[in-house]
N, CA and C atoms as an extended XYZ file, in Angstrom:
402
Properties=species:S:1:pos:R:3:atomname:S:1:resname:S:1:resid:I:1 pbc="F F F"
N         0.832       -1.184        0.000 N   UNK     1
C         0.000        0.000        0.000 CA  UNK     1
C         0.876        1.246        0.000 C   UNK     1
N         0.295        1.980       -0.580 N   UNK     2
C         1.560        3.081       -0.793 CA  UNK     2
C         0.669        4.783       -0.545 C   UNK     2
N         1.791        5.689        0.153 N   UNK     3
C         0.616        6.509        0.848 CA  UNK     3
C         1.362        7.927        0.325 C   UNK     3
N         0.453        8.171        0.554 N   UNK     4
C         0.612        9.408        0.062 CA  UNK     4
C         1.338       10.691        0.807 C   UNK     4
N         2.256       11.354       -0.341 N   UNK     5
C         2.909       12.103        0.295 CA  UNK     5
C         2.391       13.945        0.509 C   UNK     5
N         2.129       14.428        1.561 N   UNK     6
C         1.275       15.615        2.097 CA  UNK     6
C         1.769       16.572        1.615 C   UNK     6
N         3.475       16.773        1.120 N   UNK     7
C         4.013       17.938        0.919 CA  UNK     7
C         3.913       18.115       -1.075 C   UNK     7
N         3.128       16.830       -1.592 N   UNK     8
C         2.771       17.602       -2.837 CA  UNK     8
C         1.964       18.695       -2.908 C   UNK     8
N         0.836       18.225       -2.361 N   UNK     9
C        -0.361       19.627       -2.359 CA  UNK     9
C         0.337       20.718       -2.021 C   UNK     9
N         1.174       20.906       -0.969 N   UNK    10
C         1.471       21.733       -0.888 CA  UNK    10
C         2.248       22.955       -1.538 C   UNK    10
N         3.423       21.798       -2.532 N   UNK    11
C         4.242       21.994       -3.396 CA  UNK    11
C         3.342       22.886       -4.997 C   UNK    11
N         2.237       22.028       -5.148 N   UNK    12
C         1.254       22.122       -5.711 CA  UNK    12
C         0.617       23.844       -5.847 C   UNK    12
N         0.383       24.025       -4.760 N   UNK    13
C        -0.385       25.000       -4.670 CA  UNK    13
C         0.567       26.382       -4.842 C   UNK    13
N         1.676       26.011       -3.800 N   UNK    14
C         3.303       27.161       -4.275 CA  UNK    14
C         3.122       27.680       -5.594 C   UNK    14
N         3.372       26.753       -6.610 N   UNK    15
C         3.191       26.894       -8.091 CA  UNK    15
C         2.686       27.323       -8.305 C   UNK    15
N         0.753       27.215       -8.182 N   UNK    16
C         0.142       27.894       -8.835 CA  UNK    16
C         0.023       28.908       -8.134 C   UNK    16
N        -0.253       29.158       -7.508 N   UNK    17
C         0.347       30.753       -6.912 CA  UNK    17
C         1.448       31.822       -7.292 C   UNK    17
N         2.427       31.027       -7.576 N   UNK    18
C         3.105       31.828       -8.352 CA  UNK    18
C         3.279       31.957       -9.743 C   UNK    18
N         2.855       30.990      -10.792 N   UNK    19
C         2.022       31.258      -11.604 CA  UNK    19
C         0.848       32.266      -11.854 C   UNK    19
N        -0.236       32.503      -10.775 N   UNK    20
C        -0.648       33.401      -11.077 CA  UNK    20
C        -0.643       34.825      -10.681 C   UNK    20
N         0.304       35.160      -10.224 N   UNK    21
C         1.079       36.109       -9.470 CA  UNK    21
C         1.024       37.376      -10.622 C   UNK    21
N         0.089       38.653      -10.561 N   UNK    22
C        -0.150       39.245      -11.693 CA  UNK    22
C         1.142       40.555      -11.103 C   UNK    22
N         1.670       41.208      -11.909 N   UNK    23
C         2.033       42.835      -12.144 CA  UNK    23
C         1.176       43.699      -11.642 C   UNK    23
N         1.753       44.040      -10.170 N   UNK    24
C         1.140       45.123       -9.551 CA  UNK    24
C         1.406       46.415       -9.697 C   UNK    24
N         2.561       46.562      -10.605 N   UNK    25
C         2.696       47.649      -10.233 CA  UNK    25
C         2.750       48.684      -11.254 C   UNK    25
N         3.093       50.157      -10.974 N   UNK    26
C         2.222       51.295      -11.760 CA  UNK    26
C         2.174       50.707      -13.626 C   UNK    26
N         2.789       50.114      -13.879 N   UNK    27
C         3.414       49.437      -15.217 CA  UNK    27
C         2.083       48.466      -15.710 C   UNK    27
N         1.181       48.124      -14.526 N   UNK    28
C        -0.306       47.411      -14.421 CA  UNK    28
C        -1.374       48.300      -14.907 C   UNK    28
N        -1.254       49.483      -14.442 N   UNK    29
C        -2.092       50.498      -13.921 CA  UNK    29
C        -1.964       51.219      -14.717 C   UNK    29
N        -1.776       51.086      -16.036 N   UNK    30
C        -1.711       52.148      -17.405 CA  UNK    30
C        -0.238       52.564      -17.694 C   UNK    30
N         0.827       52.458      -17.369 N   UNK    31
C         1.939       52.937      -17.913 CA  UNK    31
C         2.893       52.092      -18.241 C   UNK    31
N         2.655       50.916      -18.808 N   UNK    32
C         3.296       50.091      -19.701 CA  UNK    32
C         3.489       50.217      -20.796 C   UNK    32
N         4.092       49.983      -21.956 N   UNK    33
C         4.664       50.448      -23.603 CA  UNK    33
C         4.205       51.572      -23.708 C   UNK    33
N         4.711       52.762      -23.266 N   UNK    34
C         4.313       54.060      -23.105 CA  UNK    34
C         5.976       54.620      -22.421 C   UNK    34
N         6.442       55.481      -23.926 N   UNK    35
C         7.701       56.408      -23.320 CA  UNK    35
C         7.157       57.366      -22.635 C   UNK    35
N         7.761       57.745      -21.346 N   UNK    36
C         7.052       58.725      -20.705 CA  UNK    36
C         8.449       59.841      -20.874 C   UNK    36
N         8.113       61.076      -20.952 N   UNK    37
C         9.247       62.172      -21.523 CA  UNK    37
C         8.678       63.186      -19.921 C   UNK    37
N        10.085       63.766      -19.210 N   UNK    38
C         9.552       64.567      -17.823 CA  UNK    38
C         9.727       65.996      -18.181 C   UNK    38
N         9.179       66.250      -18.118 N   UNK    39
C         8.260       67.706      -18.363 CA  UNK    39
C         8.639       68.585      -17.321 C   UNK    39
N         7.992       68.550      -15.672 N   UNK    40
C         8.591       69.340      -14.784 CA  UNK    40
C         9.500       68.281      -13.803 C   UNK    40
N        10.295       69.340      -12.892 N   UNK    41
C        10.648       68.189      -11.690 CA  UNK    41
C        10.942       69.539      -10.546 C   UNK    41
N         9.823       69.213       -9.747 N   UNK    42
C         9.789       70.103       -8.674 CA  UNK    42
C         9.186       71.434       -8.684 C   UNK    42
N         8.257       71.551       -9.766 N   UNK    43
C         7.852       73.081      -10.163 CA  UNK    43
C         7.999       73.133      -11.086 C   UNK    43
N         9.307       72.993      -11.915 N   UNK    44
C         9.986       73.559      -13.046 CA  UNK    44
C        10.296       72.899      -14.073 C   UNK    44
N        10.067       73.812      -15.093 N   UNK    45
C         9.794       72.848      -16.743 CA  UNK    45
C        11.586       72.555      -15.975 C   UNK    45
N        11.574       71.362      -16.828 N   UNK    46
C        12.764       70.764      -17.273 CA  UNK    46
C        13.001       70.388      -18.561 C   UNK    46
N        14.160       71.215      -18.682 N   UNK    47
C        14.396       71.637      -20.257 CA  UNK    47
C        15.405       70.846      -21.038 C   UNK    47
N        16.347       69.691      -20.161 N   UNK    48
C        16.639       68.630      -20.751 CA  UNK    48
C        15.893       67.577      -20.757 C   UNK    48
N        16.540       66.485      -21.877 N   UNK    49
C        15.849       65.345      -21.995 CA  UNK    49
C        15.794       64.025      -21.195 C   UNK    49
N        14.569       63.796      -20.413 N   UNK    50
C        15.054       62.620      -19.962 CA  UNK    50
C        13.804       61.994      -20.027 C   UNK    50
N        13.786       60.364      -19.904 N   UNK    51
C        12.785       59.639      -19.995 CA  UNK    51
C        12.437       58.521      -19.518 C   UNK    51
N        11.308       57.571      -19.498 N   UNK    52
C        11.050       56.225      -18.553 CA  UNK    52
C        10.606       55.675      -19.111 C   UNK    52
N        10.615       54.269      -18.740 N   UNK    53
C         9.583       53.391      -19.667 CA  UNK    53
C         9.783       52.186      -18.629 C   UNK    53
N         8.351       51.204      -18.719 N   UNK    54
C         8.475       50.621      -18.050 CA  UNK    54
C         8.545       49.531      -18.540 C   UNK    54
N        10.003       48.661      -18.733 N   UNK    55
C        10.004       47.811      -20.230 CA  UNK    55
C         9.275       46.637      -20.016 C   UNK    55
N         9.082       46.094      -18.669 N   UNK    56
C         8.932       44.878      -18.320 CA  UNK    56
C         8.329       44.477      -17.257 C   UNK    56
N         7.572       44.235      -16.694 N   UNK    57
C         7.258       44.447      -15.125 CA  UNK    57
C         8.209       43.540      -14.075 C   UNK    57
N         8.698       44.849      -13.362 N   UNK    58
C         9.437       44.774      -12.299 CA  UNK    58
C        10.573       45.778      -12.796 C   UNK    58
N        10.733       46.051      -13.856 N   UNK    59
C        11.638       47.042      -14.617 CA  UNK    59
C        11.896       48.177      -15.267 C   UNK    59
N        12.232       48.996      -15.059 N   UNK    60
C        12.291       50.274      -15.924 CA  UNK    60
C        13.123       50.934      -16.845 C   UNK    60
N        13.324       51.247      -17.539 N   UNK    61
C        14.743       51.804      -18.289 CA  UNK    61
C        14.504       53.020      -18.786 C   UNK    61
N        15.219       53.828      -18.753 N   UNK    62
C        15.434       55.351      -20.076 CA  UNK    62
C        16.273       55.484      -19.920 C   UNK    62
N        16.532       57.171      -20.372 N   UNK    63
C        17.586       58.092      -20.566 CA  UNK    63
C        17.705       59.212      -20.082 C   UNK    63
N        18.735       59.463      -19.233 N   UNK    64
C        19.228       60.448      -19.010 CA  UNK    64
C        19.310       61.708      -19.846 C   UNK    64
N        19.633       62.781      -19.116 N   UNK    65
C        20.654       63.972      -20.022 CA  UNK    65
C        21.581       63.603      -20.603 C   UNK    65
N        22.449       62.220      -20.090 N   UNK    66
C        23.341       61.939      -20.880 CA  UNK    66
C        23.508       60.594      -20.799 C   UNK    66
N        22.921       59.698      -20.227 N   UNK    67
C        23.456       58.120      -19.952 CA  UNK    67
C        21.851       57.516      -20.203 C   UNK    67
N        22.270       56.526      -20.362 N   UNK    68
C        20.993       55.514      -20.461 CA  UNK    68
C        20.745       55.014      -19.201 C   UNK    68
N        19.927       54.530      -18.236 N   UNK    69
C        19.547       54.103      -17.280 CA  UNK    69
C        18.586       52.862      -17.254 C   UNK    69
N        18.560       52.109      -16.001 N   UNK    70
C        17.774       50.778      -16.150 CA  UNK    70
C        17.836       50.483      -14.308 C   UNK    70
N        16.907       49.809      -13.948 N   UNK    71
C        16.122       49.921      -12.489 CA  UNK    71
C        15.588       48.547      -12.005 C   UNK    71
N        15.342       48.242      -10.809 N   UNK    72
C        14.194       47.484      -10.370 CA  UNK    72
C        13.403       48.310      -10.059 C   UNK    72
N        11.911       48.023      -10.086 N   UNK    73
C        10.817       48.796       -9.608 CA  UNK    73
C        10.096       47.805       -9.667 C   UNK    73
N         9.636       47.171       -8.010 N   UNK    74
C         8.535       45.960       -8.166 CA  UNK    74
C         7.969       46.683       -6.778 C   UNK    74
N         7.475       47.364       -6.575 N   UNK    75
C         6.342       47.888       -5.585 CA  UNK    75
C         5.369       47.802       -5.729 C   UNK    75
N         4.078       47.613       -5.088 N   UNK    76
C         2.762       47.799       -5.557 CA  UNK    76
C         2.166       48.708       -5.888 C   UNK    76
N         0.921       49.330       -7.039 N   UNK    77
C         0.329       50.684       -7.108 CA  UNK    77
C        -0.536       51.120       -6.471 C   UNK    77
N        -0.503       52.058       -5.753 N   UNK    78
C         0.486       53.207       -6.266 CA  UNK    78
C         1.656       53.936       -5.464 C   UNK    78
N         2.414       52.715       -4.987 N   UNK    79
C         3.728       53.203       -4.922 CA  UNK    79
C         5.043       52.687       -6.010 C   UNK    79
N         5.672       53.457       -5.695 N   UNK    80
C         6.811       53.634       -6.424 CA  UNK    80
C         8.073       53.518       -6.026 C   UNK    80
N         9.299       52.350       -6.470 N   UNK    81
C        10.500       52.418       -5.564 CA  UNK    81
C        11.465       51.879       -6.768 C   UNK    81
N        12.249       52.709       -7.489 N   UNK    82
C        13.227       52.582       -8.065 CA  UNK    82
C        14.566       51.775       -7.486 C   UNK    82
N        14.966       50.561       -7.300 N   UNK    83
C        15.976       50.156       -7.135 CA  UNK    83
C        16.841       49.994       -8.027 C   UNK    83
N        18.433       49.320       -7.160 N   UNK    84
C        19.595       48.608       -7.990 CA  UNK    84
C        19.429       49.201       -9.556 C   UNK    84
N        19.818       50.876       -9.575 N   UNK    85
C        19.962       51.905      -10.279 CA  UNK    85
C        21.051       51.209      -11.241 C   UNK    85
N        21.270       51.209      -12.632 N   UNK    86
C        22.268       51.674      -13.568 CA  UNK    86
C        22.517       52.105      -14.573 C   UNK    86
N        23.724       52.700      -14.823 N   UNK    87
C        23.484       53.566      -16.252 CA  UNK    87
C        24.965       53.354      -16.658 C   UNK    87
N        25.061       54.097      -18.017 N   UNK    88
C        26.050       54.014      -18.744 CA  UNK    88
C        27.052       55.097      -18.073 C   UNK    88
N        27.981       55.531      -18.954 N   UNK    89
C        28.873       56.488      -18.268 CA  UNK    89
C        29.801       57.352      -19.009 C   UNK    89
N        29.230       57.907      -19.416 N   UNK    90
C        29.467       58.537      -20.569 CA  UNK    90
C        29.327       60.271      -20.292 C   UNK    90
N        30.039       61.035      -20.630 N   UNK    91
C        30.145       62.210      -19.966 CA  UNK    91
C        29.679       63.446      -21.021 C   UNK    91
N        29.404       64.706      -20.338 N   UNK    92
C        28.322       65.277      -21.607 CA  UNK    92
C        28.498       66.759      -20.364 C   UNK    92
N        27.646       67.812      -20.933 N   UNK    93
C        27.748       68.929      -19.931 CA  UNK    93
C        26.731       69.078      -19.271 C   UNK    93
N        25.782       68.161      -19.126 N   UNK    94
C        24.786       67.769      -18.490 CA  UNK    94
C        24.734       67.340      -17.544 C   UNK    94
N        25.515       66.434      -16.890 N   UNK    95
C        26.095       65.424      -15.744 CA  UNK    95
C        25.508       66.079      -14.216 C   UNK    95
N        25.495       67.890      -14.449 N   UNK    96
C        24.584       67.987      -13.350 CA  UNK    96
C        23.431       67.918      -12.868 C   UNK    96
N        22.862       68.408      -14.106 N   UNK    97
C        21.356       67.937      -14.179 CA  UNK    97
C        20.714       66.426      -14.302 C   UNK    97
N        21.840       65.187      -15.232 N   UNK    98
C        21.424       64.147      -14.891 CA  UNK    98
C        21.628       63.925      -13.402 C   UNK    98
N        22.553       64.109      -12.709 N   UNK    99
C        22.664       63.656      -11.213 CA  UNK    99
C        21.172       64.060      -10.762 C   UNK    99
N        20.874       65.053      -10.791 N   UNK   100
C        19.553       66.120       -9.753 CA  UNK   100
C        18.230       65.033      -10.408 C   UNK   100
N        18.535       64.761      -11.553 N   UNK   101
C        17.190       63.968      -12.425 CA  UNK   101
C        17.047       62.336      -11.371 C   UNK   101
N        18.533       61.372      -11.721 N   UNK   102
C        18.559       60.386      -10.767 CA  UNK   102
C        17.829       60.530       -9.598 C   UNK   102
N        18.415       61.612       -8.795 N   UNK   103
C        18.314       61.023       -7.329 CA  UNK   103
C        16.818       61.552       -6.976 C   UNK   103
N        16.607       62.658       -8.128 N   UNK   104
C        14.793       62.169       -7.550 CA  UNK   104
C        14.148       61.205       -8.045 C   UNK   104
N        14.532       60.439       -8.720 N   UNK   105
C        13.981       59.643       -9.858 CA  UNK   105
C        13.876       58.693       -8.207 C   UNK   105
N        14.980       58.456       -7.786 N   UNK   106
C        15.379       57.444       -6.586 CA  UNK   106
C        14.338       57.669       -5.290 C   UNK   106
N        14.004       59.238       -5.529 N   UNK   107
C        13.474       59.921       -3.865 CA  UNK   107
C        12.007       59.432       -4.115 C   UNK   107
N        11.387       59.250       -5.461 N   UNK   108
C         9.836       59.156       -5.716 CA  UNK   108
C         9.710       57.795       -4.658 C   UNK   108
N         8.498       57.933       -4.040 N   UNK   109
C         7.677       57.061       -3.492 CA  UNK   109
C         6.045       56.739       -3.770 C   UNK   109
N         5.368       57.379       -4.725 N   UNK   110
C         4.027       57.601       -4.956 CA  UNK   110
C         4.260       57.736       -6.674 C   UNK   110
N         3.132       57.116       -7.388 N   UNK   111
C         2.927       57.354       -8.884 CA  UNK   111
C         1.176       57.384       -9.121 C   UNK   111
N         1.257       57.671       -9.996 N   UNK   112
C        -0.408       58.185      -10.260 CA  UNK   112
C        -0.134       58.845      -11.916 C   UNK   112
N        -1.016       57.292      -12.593 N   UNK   113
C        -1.472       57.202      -14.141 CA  UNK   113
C        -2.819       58.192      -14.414 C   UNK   113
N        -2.374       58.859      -15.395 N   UNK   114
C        -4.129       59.476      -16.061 CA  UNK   114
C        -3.910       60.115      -17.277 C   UNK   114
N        -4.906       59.795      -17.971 N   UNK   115
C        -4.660       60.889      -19.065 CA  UNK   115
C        -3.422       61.226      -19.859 C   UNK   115
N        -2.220       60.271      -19.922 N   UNK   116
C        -1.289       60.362      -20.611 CA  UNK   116
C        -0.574       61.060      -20.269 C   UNK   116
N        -0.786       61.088      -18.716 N   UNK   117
C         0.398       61.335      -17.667 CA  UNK   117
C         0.824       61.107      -16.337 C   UNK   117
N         1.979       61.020      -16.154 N   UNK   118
C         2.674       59.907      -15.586 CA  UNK   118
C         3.266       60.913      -14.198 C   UNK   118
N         2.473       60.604      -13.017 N   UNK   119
C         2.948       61.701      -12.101 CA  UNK   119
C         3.904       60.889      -10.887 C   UNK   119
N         5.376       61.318      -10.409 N   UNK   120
C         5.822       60.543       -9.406 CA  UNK   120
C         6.056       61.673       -8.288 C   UNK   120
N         5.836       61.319       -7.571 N   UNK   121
C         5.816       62.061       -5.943 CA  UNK   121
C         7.011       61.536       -4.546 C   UNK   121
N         6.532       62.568       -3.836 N   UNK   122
C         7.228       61.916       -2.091 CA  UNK   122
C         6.373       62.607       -1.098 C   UNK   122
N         6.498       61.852       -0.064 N   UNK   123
C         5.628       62.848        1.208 CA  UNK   123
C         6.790       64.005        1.689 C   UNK   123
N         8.052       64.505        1.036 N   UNK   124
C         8.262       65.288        1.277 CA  UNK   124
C         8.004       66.689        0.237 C   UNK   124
N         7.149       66.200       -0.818 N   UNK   125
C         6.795       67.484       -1.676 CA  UNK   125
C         7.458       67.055       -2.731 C   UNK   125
N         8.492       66.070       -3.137 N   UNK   126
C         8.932       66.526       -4.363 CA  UNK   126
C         8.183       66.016       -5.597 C   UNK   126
N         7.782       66.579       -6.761 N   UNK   127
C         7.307       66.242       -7.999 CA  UNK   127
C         8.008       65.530       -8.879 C   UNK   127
N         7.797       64.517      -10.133 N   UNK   128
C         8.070       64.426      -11.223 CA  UNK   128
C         6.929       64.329      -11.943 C   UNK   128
N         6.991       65.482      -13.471 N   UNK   129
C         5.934       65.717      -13.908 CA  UNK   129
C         6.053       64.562      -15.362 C   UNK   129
N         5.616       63.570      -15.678 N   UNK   130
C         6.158       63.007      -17.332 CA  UNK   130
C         4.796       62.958      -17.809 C   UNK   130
N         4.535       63.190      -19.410 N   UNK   131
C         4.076       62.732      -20.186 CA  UNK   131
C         4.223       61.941      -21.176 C   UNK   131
N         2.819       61.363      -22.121 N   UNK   132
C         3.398       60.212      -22.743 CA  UNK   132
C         3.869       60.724      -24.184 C   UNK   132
N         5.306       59.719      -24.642 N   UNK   133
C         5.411       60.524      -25.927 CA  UNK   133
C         4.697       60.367      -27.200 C   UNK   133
N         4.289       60.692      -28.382 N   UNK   134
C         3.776       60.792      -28.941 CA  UNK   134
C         4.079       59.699      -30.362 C   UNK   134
């Protein structure tokens, strides 16, 4: 007689659970295959180029003022948490403004999809304004 072993079901169920484990995050919630281009940051037009996209869920990539960039971002919506940051390295006269772009890019904690625009926040006030590109 042969008996049965308890830790399949269990094994069982692991799987499908993580199988159906959907994309929570803002990348769910309308801002997936959508270049988003940032417009203000903190008030103020921002008059270089920089951009986001959310290539993959759990992932993000753009461009800098001058480097290309790529992220973890697996938070739920509608928060927002840019990790394990990297970019290229490549030097340009921009380098200050990409720095100031990064580290808020890093400071956002809050996102909020609408209307073909892409808003990231903090509870200390700071903005990122993006829209989608065209």
């Amino acid at each position: 007689m042969q008996k049965n072993n308890p830790l399949i079901p269990i094994g069982l169920t692991c799987l499908i659970l993580t199988a159906c484990r959907s994309d929570e995050t803002v990348s769910a919630y309308g801002a997936a295959n959508i270049e988003w281009r940032l417009q203000e940051m903190d008030g103020q037009v921002f008059t270089s180029a920089a951009t986001l996209r959310f290539s993959e869920p759990g992932h993000i990539v753009g461009s800098a003022p001058c480097n290309t960039y790529s992220a973890t971002m697996d938070a739920p919506y509608p928060w927002f948490d840019a990790q394990q940051l990297s970019l290229t390295r490549m030097a340009c006269n921009d380098l200050t403004i990409e720095h100031q772009f990064l580290q808020a890019l890093q400071d956002m904690t809050l996102s909020e999809v609408s209307a073909g625009t892409l808003i990231l926040s903090n509870v200390a006030g700071r903005e990122m304004v993006f829209t989608a590109a065209e």
